[in-house]
Amino acid sequence: MTEPRAALRPARRPRGRLWIALCLALGFTGAGQMPIFKRYYLADLPGMGWTADYLLLHTLHLALATVFLVWAGAALGAWLVRREALTALGGWRAAAVAALALTGLARALKNLPDVWLAPGVVMAVDWAHLALALAFGALGLAALVRGTGYVR
Amino acid sequence: MNRRSFLKTLALAGTLAVPGAGAARAETGGRVELATLLDLSRCVGCGECVAACRDANAAKFPEPERPFPKMYPARVRAEDWSARRDEDGRLTPYNWLTIQTAVVERDGRELEVHIPRRCMHCVNPPCANLCPWGAAYKRADGAVRINDAICLGGAKCRDVCPWGIPQRQTGVGLYLDLLPALAGNGVMYKCDRCHQRLDAGQQPACSEACPMQVQASGPREEMAARARKLAAETGGHLYGLEENGGTNTFYVSPVPFEELDRAVAQGPGRPHLRPVADVMARDEAFTAAVFGAPLAGLAAGLLTAARGLARSGRGAGEGGHD
């Protein structure tokens, strides 16, 4: 199926580039939740020592997620008013954003001291969040290559 | 409504929104966290608890496969305790409970204080909160466990634990079936409060085996009240009640913990006794922002788009008169 080359081309507009930068930063801090930055010498690079600080990375991920959620919420609000038709790829990306937001919120909720979620649910949420992040990245890359925006 | 109440409200709404999550609020929604009180004035350091812990958990101890896979990069070292299974002077994958001894001076006399050390089973455990796989988790009864079938041995749990409790054994676990050269390094092990015994309605083995009745277990609020009462009656000092935002292990000691901390041997597998700030407190503050964010964004998006539509409608209307 050929996507229409929409007026909205995220990478070619300042706002689109900012969105990509935000998503990459979230991906970076998210990947840093795995113990790999120290193992693979990233934290040894000058000025990158902070990437070995799990707690700092986690807080940064939450701070970036706050911006991501404001942005996604605003996009949803605008879409509800304008009711523009989504491209097929845009629909999948929007669904990935929603699912990422839900799983991320569930994980943040679980980390509150007065909240307990069953271990199986926590594991499912963790793995789903990781899989969704990978899928969202792949969809974003596809959209970038094809020059396809979220809406027609 | 303060921040804590706000977060609790969010938590309630959120957990109800997760079908089948088995969600509950500690001590308010039917889930009761268990805690242990250790009266250090009673402990004689006999080691019965350590031996009982080993016996009760022997089936869970790692049996590593040899040779260990070569790991990359070269800085990644194997951690192998399988040839030193009898080591009990520190925490290891084969020794989940160790006794520290502090020799201090009291009223001109030498006094020995023995401190059984193991996982504190934090109320909001950073190990479980920050494990990227969900391998470390908290049970409904408050015991914090590591799922040895899922753990990849990255040791993040040890790094974020204020006491560095979990210990790694290389050559076991899921990482062997994935990318053993490039990711993972075994499995992390620590006290799981004898979960199999708790499930059978029994006490943890260390608690049951103690000839001096050093330990008492029960609902957290009850144990906390007993710990405070004991400290008040004996002029004792408390540790674990407030550390890291609250744990489920309370020590009452006749000697201040600052003194004990200075007197005990410390290092890997030998935890300190210093005050510990709440590791997750910063994230708790951010969680309110994270939950408010989509709503704030939605409102902003609706208003901005509606205003834009109205403006363009007005423009079109004015244009119509031209």
Short mmCIF file of C-alpha atoms in Angstrom, two decimals:
data_model
loop_
_atom_site.label_atom_id
_atom_site.label_comp_id
_atom_site.label_asym_id
_atom_site.label_seq_id
_atom_site.Cartn_x
_atom_site.Cartn_y
_atom_site.Cartn_z
CA MET A 1 0.00 0.00 0.00
CA THR A 2 1.38 3.38 -0.94
CA GLU A 3 1.14 6.01 1.75
CA PRO A 4 0.25 9.51 0.60
CA ARG A 5 3.16 11.89 1.00
CA ALA A 6 1.48 13.99 3.58
CA ALA A 7 1.88 17.62 4.36
CA LEU A 8 3.14 16.63 7.81
CA ARG A 9 6.68 15.36 7.44
CA PRO A 10 8.00 15.19 10.97
CA ALA A 11 11.71 15.04 10.22
CA ARG A 12 11.64 18.01 7.93
CA ARG A 13 10.06 20.45 10.33
CA PRO A 14 11.62 21.82 13.51
CA ARG A 15 8.82 20.40 15.64
CA GLY A 16 9.18 17.03 13.95
CA ARG A 17 12.90 17.02 14.58
CA LEU A 18 12.30 17.89 18.22
CA TRP A 19 9.85 14.97 18.48
CA ILE A 20 12.43 12.62 17.02
CA ALA A 21 15.09 13.93 19.40
CA LEU A 22 12.71 13.39 22.31
CA CYS A 23 11.94 9.83 21.20
CA LEU A 24 15.65 9.06 20.74
CA ALA A 25 16.42 10.44 24.19
CA LEU A 26 13.65 8.28 25.64
CA GLY A 27 15.05 5.30 23.77
CA PHE A 28 18.53 6.02 25.09
CA THR A 29 17.49 6.40 28.72
CA GLY A 30 15.19 3.39 28.32
CA ALA A 31 18.00 1.25 26.92
CA GLY A 32 20.12 2.43 29.84
CA GLN A 33 17.75 0.62 32.19
CA MET A 34 19.61 -2.47 31.04
CA PRO A 35 23.10 -2.79 32.48
CA ILE A 36 24.93 -2.26 29.20
CA PHE A 37 26.37 1.25 29.16
CA LYS A 38 29.10 0.44 31.65
CA ARG A 39 29.77 -3.00 30.23
CA TYR A 40 30.24 -1.59 26.74
CA TYR A 41 32.46 1.34 27.80
CA LEU A 42 29.97 4.12 27.00
CA ALA A 43 30.19 5.33 30.59
CA ASP A 44 33.99 5.47 30.25
CA LEU A 45 33.83 8.13 27.56
CA PRO A 46 34.64 11.64 28.79
CA GLY A 47 31.47 13.32 30.06
CA MET A 48 29.42 10.12 29.82
CA GLY A 49 30.00 8.78 33.31
CA TRP A 50 26.41 9.64 34.22
CA THR A 51 25.15 6.89 31.89
CA ALA A 52 26.25 4.33 34.47
CA ASP A 53 24.00 5.92 37.10
CA TYR A 54 20.82 3.83 36.94
CA LEU A 55 18.85 6.08 39.26
CA LEU A 56 19.72 9.22 37.32
CA LEU A 57 18.85 7.51 34.02
CA HIS A 58 15.54 6.39 35.49
CA THR A 59 14.66 9.88 36.65
CA LEU A 60 15.68 11.30 33.26
CA HIS A 61 13.48 8.71 31.56
CA LEU A 62 10.54 9.79 33.70
CA ALA A 63 11.21 13.48 33.01
CA LEU A 64 11.39 12.86 29.27
CA ALA A 65 8.29 10.66 29.47
CA THR A 66 6.45 13.61 31.03
CA VAL A 67 7.26 15.75 27.98
CA PHE A 68 6.38 12.85 25.66
CA LEU A 69 2.99 12.42 27.34
CA VAL A 70 2.20 16.15 27.24
CA TRP A 71 3.05 16.10 23.55
CA ALA A 72 1.06 12.95 22.81
CA GLY A 73 -1.88 14.28 24.83
CA ALA A 74 -1.81 17.56 22.91
CA ALA A 75 -1.69 15.69 19.59
CA LEU A 76 -4.67 13.59 20.67
CA GLY A 77 -6.57 16.71 21.72
CA ALA A 78 -5.87 18.40 18.38
CA TRP A 79 -6.88 15.26 16.50
CA LEU A 80 -10.15 15.02 18.42
CA VAL A 81 -11.02 18.54 17.27
CA ARG A 82 -9.78 18.33 13.70
CA ARG A 83 -10.63 14.68 13.03
CA GLU A 84 -8.02 14.40 10.30
CA ALA A 85 -7.68 11.00 8.66
CA LEU A 86 -4.67 9.02 9.81
CA THR A 87 -2.35 7.35 7.35
CA ALA A 88 -1.99 3.59 7.79
CA LEU A 89 1.50 3.99 9.18
CA GLY A 90 0.32 6.94 11.27
CA GLY A 91 -2.41 4.78 12.75
CA TRP A 92 0.09 2.10 13.78
CA ARG A 93 2.44 4.71 15.23
CA ALA A 94 -0.37 6.36 17.16
CA ALA A 95 -1.38 2.97 18.52
CA ALA A 96 2.23 2.29 19.54
CA VAL A 97 2.41 5.67 21.30
CA ALA A 98 -0.80 4.90 23.19
CA ALA A 99 0.41 1.44 24.20
CA LEU A 100 3.83 2.76 25.20
CA ALA A 101 2.15 5.42 27.31
CA LEU A 102 -0.14 2.89 29.01
CA THR A 103 2.60 0.38 29.79
CA GLY A 104 4.93 3.16 30.93
CA LEU A 105 2.28 4.61 33.21
CA ALA A 106 1.55 1.16 34.63
CA ARG A 107 5.26 0.72 35.42
CA ALA A 108 5.50 4.16 37.03
CA LEU A 109 2.40 3.38 39.06
CA LYS A 110 3.87 0.11 40.24
CA ASN A 111 6.93 1.93 41.59
CA LEU A 112 4.85 3.88 44.09
CA PRO A 113 5.35 2.65 47.65
CA ASP A 114 1.68 1.95 48.31
CA VAL A 115 0.98 0.08 45.10
CA TRP A 116 1.45 -3.61 44.52
CA LEU A 117 0.92 -5.38 41.22
CA ALA A 118 1.16 -9.13 40.72
CA PRO A 119 4.67 -10.16 39.58
CA GLY A 120 3.34 -11.67 36.34
CA VAL A 121 1.65 -8.41 35.44
CA VAL A 122 4.80 -6.43 36.18
CA MET A 123 6.87 -8.74 33.97
CA ALA A 124 4.31 -8.58 31.15
CA VAL A 125 4.27 -4.78 31.36
CA ASP A 126 8.10 -4.62 31.34
CA TRP A 127 8.46 -6.84 28.30
CA ALA A 128 5.55 -5.23 26.46
CA HIS A 129 7.06 -1.77 27.04
CA LEU A 130 10.39 -2.93 25.63
CA ALA A 131 8.77 -4.63 22.61
CA LEU A 132 6.59 -1.59 21.94
CA ALA A 133 9.59 0.74 22.09
CA LEU A 134 11.35 -1.39 19.48
CA ALA A 135 8.21 -1.49 17.32
CA PHE A 136 7.72 2.26 17.65
CA GLY A 137 11.31 2.83 16.62
CA ALA A 138 10.93 0.60 13.56
CA LEU A 139 7.66 2.29 12.57
CA GLY A 140 9.23 5.71 13.01
CA LEU A 141 12.14 4.73 10.83
CA ALA A 142 9.77 3.44 8.16
CA ALA A 143 7.80 6.68 8.29
CA LEU A 144 10.98 8.71 8.02
CA VAL A 145 12.22 6.77 5.01
CA ARG A 146 8.87 6.96 3.25
CA GLY A 147 8.25 10.58 4.23
CA THR A 148 4.88 9.64 5.71
CA GLY A 149 3.27 11.72 8.43
CA TYR A 150 0.66 10.70 11.00
CA VAL A 151 -2.25 12.27 9.09
CA ARG A 152 -3.16 12.42 5.44
CA MET B 1 -4.92 16.97 48.95
CA ASN B 2 -1.18 16.56 49.43
CA ARG B 3 1.19 14.93 46.96
CA ARG B 4 1.08 11.57 48.72
CA SER B 5 -2.73 11.50 48.76
CA PHE B 6 -2.76 12.51 45.12
CA LEU B 7 -0.43 9.68 44.21
CA LYS B 8 -2.47 7.24 46.27
CA THR B 9 -5.61 8.31 44.42
CA LEU B 10 -3.83 7.83 41.12
CA ALA B 11 -2.60 4.49 42.29
CA LEU B 12 -6.09 3.36 43.24
CA ALA B 13 -7.52 4.53 39.93
CA GLY B 14 -4.69 2.97 38.02
CA THR B 15 -4.70 -0.40 39.70
CA LEU B 16 -8.42 -0.69 39.29
CA ALA B 17 -7.89 0.02 35.63
CA VAL B 18 -5.64 -3.00 35.18
CA PRO B 19 -7.93 -6.02 34.91
CA GLY B 20 -6.69 -9.10 36.68
CA ALA B 21 -3.73 -7.25 38.07
CA GLY B 22 -4.33 -8.48 41.57
CA ALA B 23 -3.61 -4.98 42.70
CA ALA B 24 -3.92 -3.89 46.27
CA ARG B 25 -2.70 -1.20 48.63
CA ALA B 26 -0.40 -2.29 51.40
CA GLU B 27 -2.33 -2.94 54.56
CA THR B 28 -5.43 -1.24 53.28
CA GLY B 29 -6.73 -3.46 50.54
CA GLY B 30 -6.53 -6.88 52.16
CA ARG B 31 -2.81 -7.29 51.49
CA VAL B 32 -0.73 -7.43 54.62
CA GLU B 33 3.03 -7.05 54.51
CA LEU B 34 4.97 -9.14 56.95
CA ALA B 35 7.96 -7.78 58.81
CA THR B 36 10.61 -9.22 61.09
CA LEU B 37 11.78 -7.71 64.36
CA LEU B 38 15.27 -8.66 65.53
CA ASP B 39 16.15 -7.97 69.13
CA LEU B 40 19.94 -7.77 68.96
CA SER B 41 20.31 -7.82 72.75
CA ARG B 42 19.32 -11.49 72.58
CA CYS B 43 21.60 -12.61 69.74
CA VAL B 44 24.65 -14.63 70.84
CA GLY B 45 25.97 -15.17 67.31
CA CYS B 46 25.63 -18.96 67.52
CA GLY B 47 25.03 -19.27 63.77
CA GLU B 48 22.00 -21.56 64.03
CA CYS B 49 20.06 -19.18 61.78
CA VAL B 50 22.78 -19.27 59.13
CA ALA B 51 22.84 -23.08 59.11
CA ALA B 52 19.04 -23.28 59.01
CA CYS B 53 18.95 -20.82 56.10
CA ARG B 54 21.38 -22.97 54.13
CA ASP B 55 19.45 -26.15 54.80
CA ALA B 56 16.07 -24.67 53.97
CA ASN B 57 17.26 -23.06 50.73
CA ALA B 58 19.82 -25.62 49.52
CA ALA B 59 17.56 -26.68 46.64
CA LYS B 60 17.59 -23.11 45.32
CA PHE B 61 21.36 -22.74 45.27
CA PRO B 62 23.02 -22.48 41.84
CA GLU B 63 24.67 -25.42 40.08
CA PRO B 64 26.71 -23.65 37.42
CA GLU B 65 27.64 -25.20 34.08
CA ARG B 66 31.33 -25.36 33.25
CA PRO B 67 33.26 -24.09 31.51
CA PHE B 68 31.74 -20.63 31.77
CA PRO B 69 31.13 -19.05 28.39
CA LYS B 70 33.71 -16.50 27.35
CA MET B 71 32.21 -13.07 27.90
CA TYR B 72 32.84 -9.85 26.03
CA PRO B 73 34.21 -7.31 26.49
CA ALA B 74 37.13 -8.55 28.55
CA ARG B 75 36.21 -6.37 31.53
CA VAL B 76 33.23 -8.63 32.26
CA ARG B 77 34.37 -11.02 34.95
CA ALA B 78 32.82 -14.25 36.06
CA GLU B 79 31.70 -14.35 39.68
CA ASP B 80 32.02 -17.87 40.93
CA TRP B 81 31.22 -18.94 44.46
CA SER B 82 30.56 -22.58 43.68
CA ALA B 83 33.95 -23.67 45.04
CA ARG B 84 33.43 -21.61 48.21
CA ARG B 85 29.99 -22.73 49.20
CA ASP B 86 30.91 -22.88 52.86
CA GLU B 87 31.82 -19.20 53.09
CA ASP B 88 29.57 -17.73 55.77
CA GLY B 89 31.48 -14.58 56.70
CA ARG B 90 29.66 -12.63 54.03
CA LEU B 91 26.66 -12.85 51.73
CA THR B 92 27.20 -15.07 48.69
CA PRO B 93 24.89 -16.91 46.26
CA TYR B 94 25.19 -19.85 48.69
CA ASN B 95 24.93 -17.85 51.90
CA TRP B 96 21.91 -15.62 52.13
CA LEU B 97 22.33 -14.75 55.79
CA THR B 98 25.50 -13.74 57.58
CA ILE B 99 26.21 -12.60 61.11
CA GLN B 100 28.24 -9.45 61.66
CA THR B 101 29.85 -8.94 65.03
CA ALA B 102 30.60 -5.53 66.48
CA VAL B 103 32.82 -5.19 69.52
CA VAL B 104 32.09 -1.92 71.31
CA GLU B 105 32.82 -0.47 74.72
CA ARG B 106 29.96 0.08 77.13
CA ASP B 107 30.43 1.37 80.69
CA GLY B 108 34.11 0.53 80.53
CA ARG B 109 33.42 -3.04 79.46
CA GLU B 110 33.70 -4.76 76.13
CA LEU B 111 30.37 -5.66 74.59
CA GLU B 112 29.78 -7.90 71.58
CA VAL B 113 26.73 -7.23 69.45
CA HIS B 114 25.84 -9.80 66.81
CA ILE B 115 23.77 -8.69 63.85
CA PRO B 116 22.15 -11.24 61.51
CA ARG B 117 22.24 -9.61 58.06
CA ARG B 118 20.25 -10.47 54.98
CA CYS B 119 17.92 -8.71 52.54
CA MET B 120 15.96 -5.99 54.35
CA HIS B 121 12.86 -6.62 52.16
CA CYS B 122 12.21 -2.93 51.52
CA VAL B 123 8.66 -1.64 51.36
CA ASN B 124 9.46 0.01 48.02
CA PRO B 125 12.42 -2.08 46.84
CA PRO B 126 14.69 -0.38 44.27
CA CYS B 127 15.92 -3.81 43.12
CA ALA B 128 12.40 -4.81 42.09
CA ASN B 129 11.42 -1.37 40.82
CA LEU B 130 14.44 -0.98 38.59
CA CYS B 131 14.96 -4.54 37.34
CA PRO B 132 14.50 -4.20 33.57
CA TRP B 133 13.01 -7.70 33.19
CA GLY B 134 10.68 -7.97 36.13
CA ALA B 135 12.91 -10.74 37.47
CA ALA B 136 13.12 -9.10 40.88
CA TYR B 137 9.73 -8.60 42.44
CA LYS B 138 7.84 -8.10 45.63
CA ARG B 139 5.36 -10.69 46.81
CA ALA B 140 1.99 -9.73 48.17
CA ASP B 141 3.31 -10.47 51.68
CA GLY B 142 6.20 -8.03 51.21
CA ALA B 143 8.98 -10.58 50.64
CA VAL B 144 11.26 -9.52 47.80
CA ARG B 145 12.32 -12.35 45.49
CA ILE B 146 14.46 -12.81 42.40
CA ASN B 147 13.08 -15.15 39.76
CA ASP B 148 16.09 -17.33 38.92
CA ALA B 149 14.45 -18.50 35.70
CA ILE B 150 14.32 -14.95 34.32
CA CYS B 151 17.27 -13.15 35.93
CA LEU B 152 20.17 -12.51 33.53
CA GLY B 153 22.64 -11.58 36.25
CA GLY B 154 23.28 -8.00 35.19
CA ALA B 155 23.64 -7.12 38.89
CA LYS B 156 21.70 -3.89 38.54
CA CYS B 157 19.75 -4.96 41.63
CA ARG B 158 23.01 -5.08 43.61
CA ASP B 159 24.04 -1.67 42.31
CA VAL B 160 20.79 0.02 43.29
CA CYS B 161 20.36 -1.81 46.60
CA PRO B 162 21.46 0.58 49.37
CA TRP B 163 23.09 -2.38 51.11
CA GLY B 164 24.42 -4.22 48.02
CA ILE B 165 22.65 -7.41 49.11
CA PRO B 166 22.08 -9.61 45.99
CA GLN B 167 25.06 -11.73 44.99
CA ARG B 168 25.87 -13.12 41.56
CA GLN B 169 26.78 -16.60 40.39
CA THR B 170 28.05 -16.93 36.84
CA GLY B 171 27.31 -19.98 34.67
CA VAL B 172 23.64 -20.41 35.52
CA GLY B 173 20.36 -19.12 34.22
CA LEU B 174 18.65 -17.85 31.14
CA TYR B 175 21.60 -15.89 29.74
CA LEU B 176 23.25 -19.18 28.78
CA ASP B 177 20.41 -19.77 26.30
CA LEU B 178 20.46 -16.26 24.84
CA LEU B 179 23.70 -14.41 24.09
CA PRO B 180 26.04 -15.61 26.85
CA ALA B 181 29.06 -13.90 25.33
CA LEU B 182 27.40 -10.51 24.96
CA ALA B 183 24.68 -10.10 27.58
CA GLY B 184 24.07 -11.27 31.12
CA ASN B 185 26.41 -12.94 33.56
CA GLY B 186 24.47 -15.49 35.60
CA VAL B 187 21.79 -15.12 38.25
CA MET B 188 21.48 -12.94 41.36
CA TYR B 189 20.68 -14.61 44.66
CA LYS B 190 19.53 -13.36 48.03
CA CYS B 191 17.20 -14.11 50.92
CA ASP B 192 13.63 -14.70 49.75
CA ARG B 193 12.37 -15.05 53.31
CA CYS B 194 11.89 -18.78 52.74
CA HIS B 195 8.91 -18.16 50.46
CA GLN B 196 8.15 -21.88 50.31
CA ARG B 197 7.82 -21.98 54.08
CA LEU B 198 5.69 -18.83 54.16
CA ASP B 199 3.41 -20.41 51.55
CA ALA B 200 3.04 -23.40 53.87
CA GLY B 201 2.15 -21.14 56.79
CA GLN B 202 5.54 -21.59 58.46
CA GLN B 203 8.10 -19.11 59.74
CA PRO B 204 11.35 -18.48 57.82
CA ALA B 205 13.92 -21.13 58.76
CA CYS B 206 16.27 -18.63 60.42
CA SER B 207 13.51 -17.38 62.66
CA GLU B 208 12.34 -20.87 63.66
CA ALA B 209 15.85 -22.20 64.32
CA CYS B 210 16.96 -19.37 66.61
CA PRO B 211 17.44 -20.74 70.16
CA MET B 212 17.37 -17.23 71.64
CA GLN B 213 14.13 -16.08 69.99
CA VAL B 214 15.93 -13.10 68.49
CA GLN B 215 13.40 -12.82 65.68
CA ALA B 216 9.67 -12.26 65.64
CA SER B 217 7.59 -12.03 62.47
CA GLY B 218 4.14 -10.65 61.85
CA PRO B 219 2.16 -7.90 60.13
CA ARG B 220 4.33 -4.85 59.53
CA GLU B 221 2.33 -2.39 61.62
CA GLU B 222 2.25 -4.80 64.53
CA MET B 223 5.99 -5.48 64.33
CA ALA B 224 6.76 -1.78 63.96
CA ALA B 225 4.75 -1.04 67.11
CA ARG B 226 6.59 -3.82 68.97
CA ALA B 227 9.94 -2.54 67.77
CA ARG B 228 9.17 1.00 68.94
CA LYS B 229 7.91 -0.29 72.29
CA LEU B 230 10.96 -2.49 72.79
CA ALA B 231 13.29 0.39 71.92
CA ALA B 232 11.45 2.70 74.31
CA GLU B 233 11.43 0.19 77.18
CA THR B 234 15.09 -0.80 76.85
CA GLY B 235 16.54 2.52 75.74
CA GLY B 236 17.41 0.70 72.51
CA HIS B 237 18.04 2.01 69.04
CA LEU B 238 16.08 1.25 65.87
CA TYR B 239 17.26 0.46 62.36
CA GLY B 240 15.21 -0.49 59.31
CA LEU B 241 11.96 1.23 60.17
CA GLU B 242 12.69 4.38 58.20
CA GLU B 243 15.72 3.36 56.14
CA ASN B 244 15.17 3.57 52.39
CA GLY B 245 11.64 4.83 53.02
CA GLY B 246 10.90 1.82 55.25
CA THR B 247 11.91 -1.83 55.18
CA ASN B 248 10.34 -4.99 56.54
CA THR B 249 13.29 -5.76 58.81
CA PHE B 250 13.57 -3.93 62.12
CA TYR B 251 16.63 -4.16 64.32
CA VAL B 252 16.54 -3.04 67.95
CA SER B 253 20.01 -2.67 69.44
CA PRO B 254 21.32 -1.64 72.86
CA VAL B 255 24.10 0.23 71.04
CA PRO B 256 23.57 3.11 68.58
CA PHE B 257 23.82 1.92 64.99
CA GLU B 258 26.43 4.55 64.15
CA GLU B 259 28.73 2.79 66.63
CA LEU B 260 27.86 -0.64 65.25
CA ASP B 261 28.47 0.60 61.74
CA ARG B 262 31.95 1.75 62.68
CA ALA B 263 32.69 -1.54 64.40
CA VAL B 264 31.55 -4.11 61.83
CA ALA B 265 33.64 -5.33 58.91
CA GLN B 266 32.23 -3.91 55.68
CA GLY B 267 32.72 -4.49 52.00
CA PRO B 268 31.14 -6.63 49.27
CA GLY B 269 28.63 -8.98 50.88
CA ARG B 270 29.09 -7.26 54.25
CA PRO B 271 26.40 -4.56 54.45
CA HIS B 272 26.73 -1.30 56.35
CA LEU B 273 24.42 0.02 59.07
CA ARG B 274 24.30 3.68 58.12
CA PRO B 275 21.12 5.72 57.68
CA VAL B 276 19.71 5.33 54.17
CA ALA B 277 17.60 7.92 52.37
CA ASP B 278 14.63 6.75 50.28
CA VAL B 279 16.18 5.70 46.96
CA MET B 280 12.85 5.91 45.11
CA ALA B 281 11.70 9.25 46.58
CA ARG B 282 12.77 11.30 43.56
CA ASP B 283 10.88 9.04 41.18
CA GLU B 284 7.81 9.21 43.39
CA ALA B 285 7.75 12.97 42.88
CA PHE B 286 8.10 12.56 39.12
CA THR B 287 5.29 10.03 38.96
CA ALA B 288 2.73 12.73 39.75
CA ALA B 289 4.05 14.74 36.80
CA VAL B 290 3.95 11.70 34.53
CA PHE B 291 0.31 11.05 35.35
CA GLY B 292 -0.69 14.67 35.00
CA ALA B 293 1.14 15.07 31.68
CA PRO B 294 -1.31 13.43 29.24
CA LEU B 295 -4.24 15.28 30.79
CA ALA B 296 -2.45 18.62 30.60
CA GLY B 297 -1.42 17.90 27.02
CA LEU B 298 -4.93 16.81 26.06
CA ALA B 299 -6.45 19.99 27.48
CA ALA B 300 -3.85 22.13 25.73
CA GLY B 301 -4.36 20.29 22.44
CA LEU B 302 -8.15 20.57 22.57
CA LEU B 303 -8.08 24.29 23.41
CA THR B 304 -5.43 25.18 20.86
CA ALA B 305 -7.08 23.23 18.05
CA ALA B 306 -10.54 24.55 18.91
CA ARG B 307 -9.24 28.10 18.99
CA GLY B 308 -7.50 27.51 15.66
CA LEU B 309 -10.70 26.17 14.14
CA ALA B 310 -12.72 29.11 15.46
CA ARG B 311 -10.15 31.56 14.11
CA SER B 312 -10.12 29.95 10.68
CA GLY B 313 -13.93 29.85 10.67
CA ARG B 314 -14.02 33.52 11.55
CA GLY B 315 -11.47 34.23 8.84
CA ALA B 316 -13.56 32.35 6.30
CA GLY B 317 -16.67 34.20 7.44
CA GLU B 318 -14.98 37.57 7.13
CA GLY B 319 -13.60 36.52 3.77
CA GLY B 320 -17.15 35.69 2.67
CA HIS B 321 -18.15 39.32 3.07
CA ASP B 322 -15.36 40.54 0.86
#
